[in-house]
Amino acid sequence: MKDFAGKIAVITGGGTGMGRELARQLVAEGCNVAMCDVSEAAMAETRRLCEVEKLPQGLRVTTHVADVAIEDHLKRFRDELAEQQKTDRIHLLFNNAGIGGGGSLFTNTREQWERTFNICWGGVYLGVRTFLPMLVAADEAHIVNTASVNGFWASIGLNQAHTAYSSAKFAVKGFTEALISDLRLHAPHVKCSVVMPGHIGTSIVSNSRKVQSGDGSERLNADEVALTRKRMVAAGVPDADKMSDEDVQAAFAERVRSFLEDAPTTAAQAAKIILDGVKAERWRILVGEDAKRLDERVRATPEQAYDRAFFESLTQEVGWRLG
């Protein structure tokens, strides 16, 4: 697929971050977009940004509220887009939606753990299941599944568990690699790619907290304050055990800001790398120099990938502040 003009793209998690930037760049190339998200307001802003420059006549940008972990939501999304986009086929599927959280089997609830896993993995699986007939019906099509560097390296540091997200992203990576042969055998005109970003400047930290808590607030609740303080103590933050609740709130707010604003790769840059990878029919798309370096290092010394020396040298090399 060398260009996207006149095509129809489905994007999950289109309200913010990479999903929003994928929508903006696809629309700029003349591609119709149908996006879903749990936040109607966030999608409305994405649509507004897409329409800042007047859309070409006939180009459609539609928004659909859906939780990708719920199959009936995705089926409703599919049926709505078929009606609103006036189509029985799509050309691009970006399974992009994801959240963090539920890192530990010990300190997080089962509900938090499974919420993360069911969105990050279940949303990809159900997305492919739901839209595959519409992809097959197109003359050419491409499935793009967002994994992570945590799909080949299951950690964010020595002092913080990261099991739900990493497990889900490993599943996404393996699923997409297995799809290569499945598609070649049964639908050779449909291609697939697994996207593995490093640290991208998005709102995933704050968005994940909102989804996991269900309260939509920017502030931590009492249980989250206590857990955050405990993590800070484990990470060796000076006097973390003596910090007031408001100090912990401020530390979390700074983490949200830093993750978004201090990332080595912006969401817009990530979206361009992904779309260029689709045009080049690359099945494996690493996003960011940090992702490339980590991939090289894990492949070179897999047995040492979770040792302290590996963490410390990685932090120095790519500039990450690991937990």
XYZ file of C-alpha atoms in Angstrom:
323
model
C 0.000 0.000 0.000
C 2.038 2.902 -1.296
C -0.462 5.649 -0.506
C -3.554 6.118 1.616
C -5.632 8.460 -0.530
C -9.199 7.225 -0.886
C -8.660 4.380 1.596
C -10.649 3.758 4.784
C -8.782 3.374 8.079
C -10.035 2.149 11.457
C -8.149 3.419 14.515
C -8.773 2.280 18.073
C -7.748 4.671 20.837
C -8.102 7.618 18.489
C -8.807 10.177 21.187
C -5.226 10.964 22.214
C -1.558 10.175 21.620
C -0.470 8.076 18.676
C -4.075 7.316 17.721
C -4.839 11.011 17.339
C -1.672 11.621 15.307
C -2.353 8.617 13.066
C -5.799 10.061 12.351
C -4.421 13.526 11.576
C -1.714 12.257 9.248
C -3.995 9.815 7.452
C -6.618 12.504 6.863
C -3.883 14.806 5.552
C -3.120 12.131 2.945
C -6.761 11.887 1.892
C -7.690 8.794 3.886
C -11.131 8.333 5.441
C -10.932 7.597 9.170
C -13.248 5.857 11.615
C -11.943 5.991 15.170
C -13.110 4.671 18.512
C -12.236 5.589 22.072
C -13.858 5.496 25.502
C -13.809 9.312 25.584
C -16.221 11.076 23.252
C -14.720 14.440 24.171
C -11.187 13.340 23.288
C -12.336 12.046 19.909
C -14.183 15.296 19.242
C -10.892 17.135 19.719
C -9.105 14.718 17.365
C -11.802 15.282 14.766
C -11.541 19.056 15.210
C -7.790 18.889 14.647
C -8.325 16.779 11.535
C -10.729 19.389 10.199
C -8.593 22.468 10.953
C -7.613 22.375 7.317
C -10.756 21.937 5.264
C -11.302 18.271 4.444
C -11.345 17.277 0.771
C -14.873 16.918 -0.563
C -16.371 13.571 0.386
C -13.698 12.655 2.966
C -15.222 11.207 6.115
C -13.987 11.305 9.716
C -16.319 9.458 12.084
C -16.110 8.891 15.835
C -17.508 5.960 17.803
C -17.549 5.365 21.561
C -16.290 1.851 22.307
C -14.326 -0.102 24.885
C -12.086 -2.416 22.861
C -12.116 -5.048 25.610
C -15.855 -5.612 24.986
C -16.665 -7.493 21.783
C -20.202 -6.116 21.504
C -18.778 -2.569 21.566
C -16.477 -3.385 18.657
C -19.302 -5.010 16.713
C -21.394 -1.882 17.218
C -18.427 0.222 16.090
C -18.109 -1.940 12.959
C -21.796 -1.613 12.125
C -21.819 2.150 12.744
C -18.811 2.764 10.541
C -20.267 0.590 7.763
C -23.340 2.825 7.781
C -21.650 6.183 8.296
C -18.709 5.510 5.988
C -21.045 3.813 3.485
C -18.765 0.823 3.025
C -18.525 -2.928 3.395
C -14.718 -2.910 3.452
C -11.771 -1.196 5.112
C -8.120 -0.975 4.065
C -6.291 -0.210 7.300
C -6.826 -1.409 10.868
C -4.757 0.227 13.610
C -5.223 -1.685 16.863
C -3.696 1.126 18.875
C -5.742 1.406 22.092
C -3.927 0.571 25.308
C -3.546 1.417 28.979
C -1.029 0.701 31.721
C -1.597 -0.456 35.274
C -2.141 -3.758 37.029
C 1.593 -4.276 37.134
C 1.745 -6.678 40.062
C -0.004 -9.903 40.949
C 0.638 -8.967 44.591
C -0.083 -5.258 45.024
C -2.726 -4.696 42.341
C -6.213 -6.157 42.281
C -7.185 -8.873 39.855
C -9.636 -6.417 38.292
C -6.862 -3.898 37.575
C -4.574 -6.588 36.185
C -7.212 -8.025 33.876
C -8.426 -4.580 32.789
C -4.969 -3.797 31.428
C -4.540 -7.219 29.850
C -8.012 -7.260 28.295
C -7.539 -3.865 26.660
C -3.924 -4.233 25.539
C -4.239 -7.814 24.308
C -7.978 -8.487 24.081
C -8.569 -5.281 22.155
C -6.079 -6.366 19.492
C -7.458 -9.890 19.198
C -11.089 -8.759 19.123
C -10.217 -5.931 16.739
C -8.772 -8.355 14.220
C -11.644 -10.815 14.703
C -14.258 -8.102 14.247
C -12.822 -6.311 11.224
C -11.130 -9.184 9.378
C -14.058 -9.784 6.953
C -14.028 -6.101 5.981
C -10.252 -6.208 5.463
C -10.487 -9.340 3.325
C -13.217 -7.685 1.235
C -10.802 -4.891 0.218
C -8.471 -5.200 -2.771
C -5.521 -4.523 -0.440
C -5.381 -4.139 3.321
C -3.004 -3.873 6.270
C -3.378 -4.733 9.967
C -1.201 -2.700 12.349
C -1.025 -3.984 15.926
C 0.637 -1.812 18.565
C 2.805 -3.798 20.967
C 5.716 -2.143 22.797
C 9.351 -2.668 23.683
C 7.664 -4.467 26.583
C 6.693 -7.053 24.001
C 10.294 -8.276 23.988
C 11.555 -6.902 27.325
C 9.144 -7.390 30.212
C 10.227 -4.647 32.568
C 10.358 -0.950 33.371
C 13.027 -1.300 36.038
C 14.194 -3.269 39.033
C 11.844 -1.664 41.540
C 8.476 -1.902 39.814
C 6.431 -4.880 38.634
C 5.065 -4.668 35.102
C 3.371 -8.006 34.483
C -0.056 -7.199 33.002
C 1.141 -4.770 30.325
C 4.190 -6.820 29.399
C 2.192 -10.053 29.169
C -0.315 -8.361 26.883
C 2.339 -6.852 24.635
C 4.205 -10.160 24.329
C 0.878 -11.668 23.222
C 0.351 -8.918 20.640
C 3.835 -9.444 19.212
C 3.456 -13.229 18.983
C -0.052 -12.980 17.546
C 1.033 -10.568 14.826
C 4.049 -12.685 13.874
C 1.791 -15.741 13.635
C -0.609 -13.744 11.443
C 2.099 -13.382 8.794
C 1.758 -17.037 7.774
C -1.988 -17.191 8.388
C -2.599 -14.243 6.069
C -0.207 -15.518 3.401
C -2.112 -18.791 3.295
C -5.671 -17.459 3.422
C -5.669 -13.760 2.477
C -2.349 -12.852 0.815
C -3.567 -9.367 -0.110
C -3.801 -8.492 3.609
C -0.498 -7.596 5.282
C 0.306 -7.073 8.962
C 2.793 -5.216 11.132
C 3.675 -5.223 14.804
C 4.625 -1.803 16.170
C 7.041 -1.668 19.099
C 7.481 1.857 20.434
C 9.928 2.961 23.070
C 9.098 6.012 25.199
C 6.618 8.068 23.189
C 5.215 11.358 24.475
C 1.579 10.488 25.159
C -0.973 10.818 27.951
C -1.007 7.077 28.696
C 0.012 7.587 32.334
C -2.920 9.861 33.156
C -5.352 8.076 30.824
C -4.513 4.695 32.362
C -5.168 6.035 35.844
C -8.567 7.383 34.750
C -9.619 4.111 33.125
C -8.409 1.959 36.004
C -10.079 4.089 38.666
C -13.223 4.815 36.707
C -13.548 8.273 38.255
C -12.131 10.364 35.414
C -10.144 12.476 37.872
C -6.640 13.808 37.397
C -5.925 13.161 41.088
C -4.968 9.945 42.839
C -7.405 8.449 45.326
C -6.280 7.510 48.843
C -5.317 3.938 47.904
C -3.338 5.154 44.885
C -1.518 7.735 47.013
C -0.456 4.988 49.417
C 0.683 2.689 46.594
C 2.561 5.498 44.856
C 4.358 6.395 48.086
C 5.316 2.738 48.549
C 6.741 2.593 45.013
C 8.715 5.766 45.576
C 10.213 4.337 48.750
C 11.154 1.142 46.877
C 12.732 3.243 44.131
C 14.911 4.996 46.674
C 13.331 8.448 46.441
C 14.774 10.431 49.377
C 12.341 10.819 52.311
C 9.467 9.388 50.262
C 8.026 7.775 53.386
C 7.744 11.243 54.960
C 6.035 12.923 52.009
C 2.567 14.341 52.551
C -0.338 13.185 50.428
C -0.186 16.443 48.481
C 3.525 15.937 47.851
C 2.741 12.496 46.417
C -0.004 14.027 44.242
C 2.505 16.581 42.968
C 5.063 13.862 42.231
C 2.472 11.941 40.211
C 1.479 15.067 38.297
C 5.137 15.667 37.452
C 5.461 12.079 36.218
C 2.446 12.613 33.942
C 3.942 15.852 32.602
C 7.400 14.406 32.114
C 6.176 11.285 30.323
C 4.291 13.478 27.842
C 6.665 16.391 27.408
C 10.159 14.967 27.958
C 9.885 11.871 25.772
C 12.592 11.349 23.147
C 9.935 10.707 20.459
C 6.695 12.651 20.023
C 3.386 11.032 19.135
C 3.469 12.814 15.761
C 6.934 11.449 14.997
C 5.802 7.977 16.047
C 2.775 8.111 13.759
C 4.941 9.057 10.774
C 7.340 6.171 11.479
C 4.391 3.771 11.650
C 2.784 5.000 8.420
C 6.121 4.931 6.592
C 6.553 1.349 7.818
C 3.145 0.383 6.443
C 3.986 1.885 3.048
C 7.249 -0.075 3.035
C 5.356 -3.260 4.051
C 7.617 -3.801 7.053
C 6.133 -6.362 9.388
C 8.302 -5.198 12.298
C 8.280 -1.487 13.139
C 10.488 -0.227 15.958
C 9.631 3.335 16.980
C 12.350 5.505 18.481
C 16.097 5.168 18.837
C 15.580 3.918 22.392
C 13.485 1.040 21.034
C 16.178 0.164 18.505
C 18.963 0.187 21.087
C 16.974 -1.879 23.577
C 16.113 -4.404 20.876
C 19.799 -4.738 19.971
C 20.845 -5.160 23.581
C 18.224 -7.744 24.511
C 19.089 -9.772 21.425
C 22.817 -9.552 22.170
C 22.627 -10.591 25.836
C 19.185 -12.096 26.572
C 20.367 -13.891 29.710
C 21.423 -10.588 31.262
C 18.326 -8.605 30.266
C 16.954 -8.478 33.817
C 20.206 -8.048 35.717
C 21.064 -4.857 37.588
C 24.064 -4.110 35.371
C 21.826 -4.259 32.277
C 19.364 -1.788 33.819
C 22.037 0.623 34.915
C 23.857 0.715 31.598
C 20.573 0.985 29.695
C 19.523 3.973 31.798
C 22.778 5.719 30.981
C 22.616 4.853 27.300
C 19.027 5.752 26.388
C 18.287 8.246 29.139
C 15.284 6.470 30.630
C 14.354 7.012 34.248
C 13.466 3.435 35.121
C 11.273 2.600 38.098
